[in-house]
Coordinates of N, CA and C in Angstrom, one line a residue:
X1 N 51.5 6.8 3.6 CA 50.1 6.6 3.4 C 49.4 5.9 4.6
X2 N 48.4 6.5 5.1 CA 47.7 5.9 6.3 C 46.4 5.3 5.9
X3 N 46.2 4.0 6.1 CA 45.0 3.3 5.8 C 44.3 3.0 7.1
X4 N 43.0 3.4 7.1 CA 42.2 3.1 8.3 C 41.6 1.7 8.1
X5 N 41.6 0.9 9.1 CA 41.0 -0.4 9.0 C 39.4 -0.3 8.8
X6 N 38.9 -1.1 8.0 CA 37.5 -1.1 7.7 C 36.7 -1.7 8.9
X7 N 35.6 -1.1 9.2 CA 34.8 -1.6 10.3 C 34.1 -2.9 9.8
X8 N 34.2 -4.0 10.6 CA 33.6 -5.2 10.2 C 32.1 -5.1 10.0
X9 N 31.6 -5.8 9.0 CA 30.2 -5.8 8.7 C 29.5 -6.8 9.5
X10 N 28.3 -6.6 9.9 CA 27.5 -7.6 10.6 C 26.1 -7.6 9.9
X11 N 25.4 -8.7 10.1 CA 24.1 -8.9 9.5 C 23.1 -8.4 10.6
X12 N 22.1 -7.7 10.1 CA 21.0 -7.2 11.0 C 20.1 -8.4 11.3
X13 N 19.9 -8.7 12.6 CA 19.0 -9.8 13.0 C 17.5 -9.5 12.7
X14 N 16.7 -10.5 12.7 CA 15.2 -10.2 12.6 C 14.7 -9.9 14.0
X15 N 14.2 -8.7 14.1 CA 13.7 -8.2 15.4 C 12.2 -8.2 15.4
X16 N 11.5 -8.2 14.3 CA 10.1 -8.1 14.2 C 9.5 -9.4 14.9
X17 N 8.6 -9.1 15.9 CA 8.0 -10.2 16.6 C 8.6 -10.5 18.0
X18 N 9.8 -9.8 18.2 CA 10.4 -10.0 19.5 C 9.9 -8.9 20.5
X19 N 10.0 -9.3 21.7 CA 9.7 -8.3 22.8 C 10.8 -7.3 22.8
X20 N 10.6 -6.1 23.3 CA 11.6 -5.1 23.4 C 12.9 -5.5 24.0
X21 N 12.8 -6.2 25.2 CA 14.0 -6.6 25.9 C 14.8 -7.6 25.1
X22 N 14.1 -8.5 24.3 CA 14.8 -9.5 23.5 C 15.4 -8.8 22.3
X23 N 14.7 -7.8 21.7 CA 15.2 -7.1 20.6 C 16.5 -6.4 20.9
X24 N 16.5 -5.7 22.1 CA 17.7 -5.0 22.6 C 18.9 -6.0 22.7
X25 N 18.6 -7.2 23.3 CA 19.7 -8.1 23.5 C 20.2 -8.7 22.2
X26 N 19.3 -8.9 21.2 CA 19.7 -9.5 19.9 C 20.6 -8.4 19.2
X27 N 20.2 -7.2 19.2 CA 21.0 -6.1 18.6 C 22.3 -6.0 19.3
X28 N 22.3 -5.9 20.6 CA 23.6 -5.7 21.4 C 24.5 -6.9 21.1
X29 N 24.0 -8.1 21.0 CA 24.9 -9.2 20.8 C 25.6 -9.2 19.4
X30 N 25.1 -8.4 18.5 CA 25.7 -8.2 17.2 C 26.5 -6.9 17.1
X31 N 26.6 -6.2 18.2 CA 27.3 -4.9 18.2 C 26.5 -3.8 17.5
X32 N 25.2 -3.9 17.6 CA 24.3 -2.9 17.0 C 23.6 -2.1 18.1
X33 N 23.2 -0.9 17.8 CA 22.4 -0.1 18.7 C 21.0 -0.1 18.3
X34 N 20.1 0.0 19.2 CA 18.6 0.0 18.9 C 18.1 1.4 19.3
X35 N 17.2 1.9 18.4 CA 16.6 3.2 18.5 C 15.1 3.0 18.1
X36 N 14.2 3.7 18.8 CA 12.8 3.7 18.4 C 12.3 5.2 18.3
X37 N 12.0 5.6 17.0 CA 11.6 7.0 16.9 C 10.3 7.2 17.7
X38 N 10.3 8.3 18.4 CA 9.1 8.6 19.2 C 9.0 7.9 20.5
X39 N 10.0 7.1 20.8 CA 9.9 6.3 22.0 C 11.2 6.5 22.9
X40 N 11.3 7.7 23.6 CA 12.6 7.9 24.3 C 12.8 7.0 25.5
X41 N 11.7 6.3 25.9 CA 11.9 5.3 27.0 C 12.1 3.9 26.6
X42 N 12.8 3.8 25.4 CA 13.1 2.4 24.9 C 13.8 1.5 25.9
X43 N 14.7 2.1 26.6 CA 15.4 1.3 27.6 C 14.5 0.7 28.7
X44 N 13.3 1.3 28.9 CA 12.4 0.8 29.9 C 11.4 -0.2 29.3
X45 N 11.2 -0.2 28.0 CA 10.2 -1.1 27.4 C 10.6 -2.5 27.6
X46 N 9.7 -3.4 27.9 CA 10.0 -4.8 28.2 C 9.1 -5.7 27.3
X47 N 7.8 -5.6 27.5 CA 7.0 -6.6 26.8 C 6.3 -6.1 25.5
X48 N 6.6 -4.9 25.1 CA 6.1 -4.4 23.8 C 6.8 -5.2 22.7
X49 N 6.0 -5.5 21.6 CA 6.5 -6.3 20.5 C 6.9 -5.4 19.3
X50 N 8.0 -5.7 18.7 CA 8.5 -5.0 17.5 C 7.6 -5.4 16.3
X51 N 7.0 -4.4 15.6 CA 6.2 -4.6 14.5 C 6.9 -4.2 13.2
X52 N 7.9 -3.4 13.2 CA 8.7 -3.0 12.1 C 10.1 -2.7 12.4
X53 N 11.0 -2.8 11.5 CA 12.4 -2.5 11.7 C 13.1 -2.0 10.5
X54 N 14.1 -1.2 10.7 CA 14.9 -0.7 9.5 C 16.4 -0.6 10.1
X55 N 17.3 -1.1 9.4 CA 17.3 -1.9 8.1 C 16.7 -3.2 8.3
X56 N 16.3 -3.8 7.1 CA 15.6 -5.1 7.1 C 16.5 -6.2 7.6
X57 N 16.0 -7.3 8.1 CA 16.8 -8.4 8.5 C 17.7 -8.9 7.4
X58 N 18.9 -9.3 7.8 CA 19.8 -9.8 6.8 C 20.7 -8.8 6.1
X59 N 20.3 -7.5 6.2 CA 21.2 -6.4 5.6 C 22.5 -6.4 6.3
X60 N 23.6 -6.1 5.6 CA 24.9 -6.0 6.1 C 25.2 -4.5 6.4
X61 N 25.5 -4.3 7.7 CA 25.8 -2.9 8.1 C 27.1 -2.9 8.9
X62 N 27.8 -1.8 9.1 CA 28.9 -1.7 9.9 C 28.6 -1.9 11.4
X63 N 29.5 -2.6 12.1 CA 29.3 -2.8 13.5 C 29.1 -1.4 14.1
X64 N 28.4 -1.3 15.2 CA 28.0 0.0 15.9 C 27.0 0.8 15.1
X65 N 26.3 0.2 14.2 CA 25.2 0.9 13.4 C 24.0 1.0 14.3
X66 N 23.1 1.9 13.9 CA 21.8 2.0 14.5 C 20.7 1.3 13.8
X67 N 19.9 0.5 14.5 CA 18.8 -0.2 14.0 C 17.5 0.4 14.6
X68 N 16.6 0.8 13.7 CA 15.4 1.5 14.2 C 14.2 0.5 14.2
X69 N 13.5 0.5 15.3 CA 12.4 -0.4 15.5 C 11.1 0.4 15.9
X70 N 10.0 -0.1 15.6 CA 8.7 0.5 15.9 C 7.9 -0.6 16.6
X71 N 7.1 -0.1 17.6 CA 6.3 -1.0 18.5 C 4.8 -0.9 18.2
X72 N 4.4 0.0 17.3 CA 3.0 0.1 16.9 C 3.0 0.6 15.5
X73 N 1.9 0.3 14.8 CA 1.8 0.7 13.4 C 1.5 2.2 13.4
X74 N 2.0 2.9 12.3 CA 1.8 4.3 12.2 C 0.3 4.6 11.9
X75 N 0.0 5.9 11.8 CA -1.4 6.3 11.5 C -1.8 5.8 10.2
X76 N -3.0 5.1 10.2 CA -3.5 4.6 8.9 C -3.0 3.3 8.4
X77 N -2.1 2.7 9.2 CA -1.5 1.4 8.8 C -2.1 0.2 9.4
X78 N -3.3 0.4 10.0 CA -4.0 -0.8 10.5 C -3.5 -1.2 11.9
X79 N -3.3 -2.4 12.1 CA -3.0 -2.9 13.4 C -4.1 -3.7 14.0
X80 N -5.1 -4.0 13.2 CA -6.3 -4.8 13.6 C -6.0 -6.3 13.7
X81 N -4.8 -6.7 13.4 CA -4.5 -8.1 13.5 C -4.6 -8.8 12.1
X82 N -4.4 -10.1 12.1 CA -4.4 -10.9 10.9 C -5.9 -11.2 10.5
X83 N -6.2 -11.0 9.3 CA -7.6 -11.4 8.8 C -7.4 -12.5 7.9
X84 N -7.9 -13.7 8.3 CA -7.8 -14.8 7.4 C -9.1 -15.1 6.7
X85 N -9.0 -15.6 5.5 CA -10.3 -15.8 4.8 C -11.1 -17.0 5.5
X86 N -12.4 -16.8 5.5 CA -13.2 -17.9 6.1 C -13.4 -19.0 5.1
X87 N -13.1 -20.2 5.5 CA -13.3 -21.3 4.6 C -14.1 -22.4 5.4
X88 N -15.2 -22.9 4.9 CA -15.8 -22.5 3.6 C -16.6 -21.2 3.8
X89 N -16.7 -20.5 2.7 CA -17.4 -19.2 2.7 C -18.9 -19.5 3.0
X90 N -19.6 -18.5 3.7 CA -21.0 -18.7 4.0 C -21.8 -18.7 2.7
X91 N -22.9 -19.4 2.6 CA -23.7 -19.5 1.4 C -24.2 -18.1 1.0
X92 N -24.3 -17.8 -0.2 CA -24.9 -16.5 -0.7 C -26.4 -16.6 -0.6
X93 N -27.0 -15.5 -0.6 CA -28.5 -15.5 -0.6 C -29.0 -15.2 0.8
X94 N -29.0 -16.1 1.6 CA -29.5 -16.0 3.0 C -31.0 -15.9 3.0
X95 N -31.5 -15.5 4.1 CA -33.0 -15.5 4.4 C -33.7 -14.6 3.4
X96 N -33.1 -13.4 3.0 CA -33.8 -12.5 2.1 C -34.2 -13.2 0.8
X97 N -33.4 -14.2 0.3 CA -33.7 -14.9 -0.9 C -34.8 -15.9 -0.8
X98 N -34.9 -16.4 0.4 CA -35.9 -17.5 0.6 C -37.3 -16.9 0.9
X99 N -37.4 -15.7 1.4 CA -38.7 -15.1 1.8 C -39.2 -14.2 0.7
X100 N -40.5 -14.1 0.5 CA -41.1 -13.2 -0.5 C -40.9 -11.8 0.1
X101 N -40.4 -10.9 -0.8 CA -40.3 -9.5 -0.5 C -41.6 -8.8 -0.8
X102 N -42.1 -7.9 0.0 CA -43.3 -7.2 -0.4 C -43.2 -6.6 -1.8
X103 N -44.2 -6.8 -2.6 CA -44.2 -6.3 -3.9 C -43.3 -6.9 -4.9
X104 N -42.8 -8.1 -4.6 CA -41.9 -8.8 -5.5 C -42.7 -9.4 -6.7
X105 N -42.3 -8.9 -7.9 CA -43.1 -9.3 -9.1 C -42.9 -10.9 -9.3
X106 N -41.9 -11.5 -8.8 CA -41.6 -12.9 -9.1 C -41.7 -13.6 -7.7
X107 N -42.8 -13.6 -7.1 CA -43.0 -14.3 -5.8 C -42.7 -15.8 -5.9
X108 N -42.1 -16.3 -4.8 CA -41.8 -17.8 -4.8 C -43.2 -18.5 -4.8
X109 N -43.3 -19.4 -5.7 CA -44.6 -20.2 -5.8 C -44.3 -21.6 -5.2
X110 N -45.2 -22.0 -4.3 CA -45.1 -23.2 -3.6 C -45.8 -24.3 -4.5
X111 N -45.2 -25.5 -4.6 CA -45.7 -26.6 -5.3 C -46.6 -27.5 -4.4
X112 N -46.7 -27.1 -3.2 CA -47.5 -28.0 -2.2 C -48.9 -27.9 -2.4

Protein backbone atom coordinates (compact mmCIF):
# COMPACT_ATOMS: atom_id res chain seq x y z
CA UNK A 1 0.00 0.00 0.00
CA UNK A 2 1.42 3.36 -1.07
CA UNK A 3 0.50 6.40 1.04
CA UNK A 4 1.17 9.82 -0.38
CA UNK A 5 2.25 12.39 2.16
CA UNK A 6 -0.29 15.09 2.86
CA UNK A 7 0.60 18.58 1.66
CA UNK A 8 1.12 20.83 4.69
CA UNK A 9 -1.65 23.35 5.30
CA UNK A 10 -0.86 27.06 5.57
CA UNK A 11 -3.00 29.98 6.67
CA UNK A 12 -3.85 32.60 4.06
CA UNK A 13 -2.43 35.98 5.13
CA UNK A 14 -4.50 39.18 5.09
CA UNK A 15 -3.64 40.84 1.79
CA UNK A 16 -6.39 43.49 1.65
CA UNK A 17 -4.86 46.92 2.11
CA UNK A 18 -1.39 45.84 0.99
CA UNK A 19 0.34 47.17 -2.11
CA UNK A 20 0.74 44.64 -4.93
CA UNK A 21 4.45 44.09 -4.28
CA UNK A 22 3.85 43.51 -0.56
CA UNK A 23 0.94 41.15 -1.26
CA UNK A 24 3.14 39.10 -3.61
CA UNK A 25 5.85 38.84 -0.95
CA UNK A 26 3.38 37.90 1.82
CA UNK A 27 1.89 35.14 -0.34
CA UNK A 28 5.29 33.87 -1.50
CA UNK A 29 6.63 33.73 2.07
CA UNK A 30 3.81 31.28 2.95
CA UNK A 31 4.33 29.18 -0.16
CA UNK A 32 1.23 30.52 -1.94
CA UNK A 33 0.77 31.83 -5.45
CA UNK A 34 -0.96 35.11 -6.24
CA UNK A 35 -3.33 35.61 -9.17
CA UNK A 36 -5.48 38.55 -10.20
CA UNK A 37 -8.40 37.88 -12.57
CA UNK A 38 -8.30 40.31 -15.47
CA UNK A 39 -4.81 41.50 -14.54
CA UNK A 40 -2.21 39.56 -16.58
CA UNK A 41 0.49 42.10 -15.64
CA UNK A 42 0.26 41.29 -11.92
CA UNK A 43 4.03 40.74 -11.77
CA UNK A 44 4.49 44.37 -12.88
CA UNK A 45 2.00 45.92 -10.44
CA UNK A 46 3.73 47.76 -7.62
CA UNK A 47 1.67 50.43 -5.83
CA UNK A 48 -1.87 49.22 -6.56
CA UNK A 49 -3.70 48.30 -3.37
CA UNK A 50 -5.54 45.00 -2.85
CA UNK A 51 -9.26 45.62 -2.15
CA UNK A 52 -10.50 41.99 -2.12
CA UNK A 53 -9.06 38.52 -1.77
CA UNK A 54 -10.14 34.89 -1.97
CA UNK A 55 -9.73 32.71 0.08
CA UNK A 56 -10.36 34.91 3.09
CA UNK A 57 -7.56 35.67 5.57
CA UNK A 58 -6.98 32.87 8.05
CA UNK A 59 -8.36 30.11 5.81
CA UNK A 60 -6.23 26.96 5.81
CA UNK A 61 -5.18 25.87 2.33
CA UNK A 62 -2.56 23.45 1.01
CA UNK A 63 0.88 24.92 0.33
CA UNK A 64 1.24 25.94 -3.35
CA UNK A 65 -2.42 27.03 -3.51
CA UNK A 66 -3.59 30.00 -5.54
CA UNK A 67 -4.85 33.16 -3.77
CA UNK A 68 -6.90 35.53 -5.91
CA UNK A 69 -6.71 39.28 -5.36
CA UNK A 70 -8.51 42.27 -6.90
CA UNK A 71 -7.16 45.78 -7.11
CA UNK A 72 -10.39 47.61 -7.87
CA UNK A 73 -14.04 47.11 -7.10
CA UNK A 74 -16.18 45.38 -9.69
CA UNK A 75 -18.93 47.08 -11.67
CA UNK A 76 -21.55 48.54 -9.35
CA UNK A 77 -19.61 47.84 -6.16
CA UNK A 78 -18.71 51.42 -5.41
CA UNK A 79 -15.21 52.43 -4.63
CA UNK A 80 -16.07 56.00 -3.63
CA UNK A 81 -14.25 55.63 -0.33
CA UNK A 82 -15.42 55.52 3.25
CA UNK A 83 -18.45 57.57 4.11
CA UNK A 84 -18.61 58.42 7.77
CA UNK A 85 -21.66 59.94 9.40
CA UNK A 86 -21.36 63.64 10.12
CA UNK A 87 -21.54 64.36 13.83
CA UNK A 88 -23.19 66.54 14.93
CA UNK A 89 -25.77 66.42 12.19
CA UNK A 90 -26.71 69.74 10.55
CA UNK A 91 -29.88 71.30 11.97
CA UNK A 92 -33.10 70.52 10.15
CA UNK A 93 -35.15 73.26 8.59
CA UNK A 94 -32.59 75.64 7.26
CA UNK A 95 -33.39 78.97 5.64
CA UNK A 96 -36.59 77.78 3.96
CA UNK A 97 -38.19 77.30 7.37
CA UNK A 98 -37.24 80.76 8.60
CA UNK A 99 -38.44 82.76 5.57
CA UNK A 100 -42.03 83.23 4.51
CA UNK A 101 -42.84 81.27 1.41
CA UNK A 102 -45.02 83.03 -1.17
CA UNK A 103 -48.64 82.12 -0.54
CA UNK A 104 -47.87 80.47 2.80
CA UNK A 105 -51.19 80.26 4.67
CA UNK A 106 -49.32 80.24 8.01
CA UNK A 107 -46.92 83.14 7.57
CA UNK A 108 -44.45 83.81 10.35
CA UNK A 109 -45.82 86.61 12.54
CA UNK A 110 -43.34 88.95 14.11
CA UNK A 111 -43.97 90.05 17.70
CA UNK A 112 -41.88 93.19 17.29
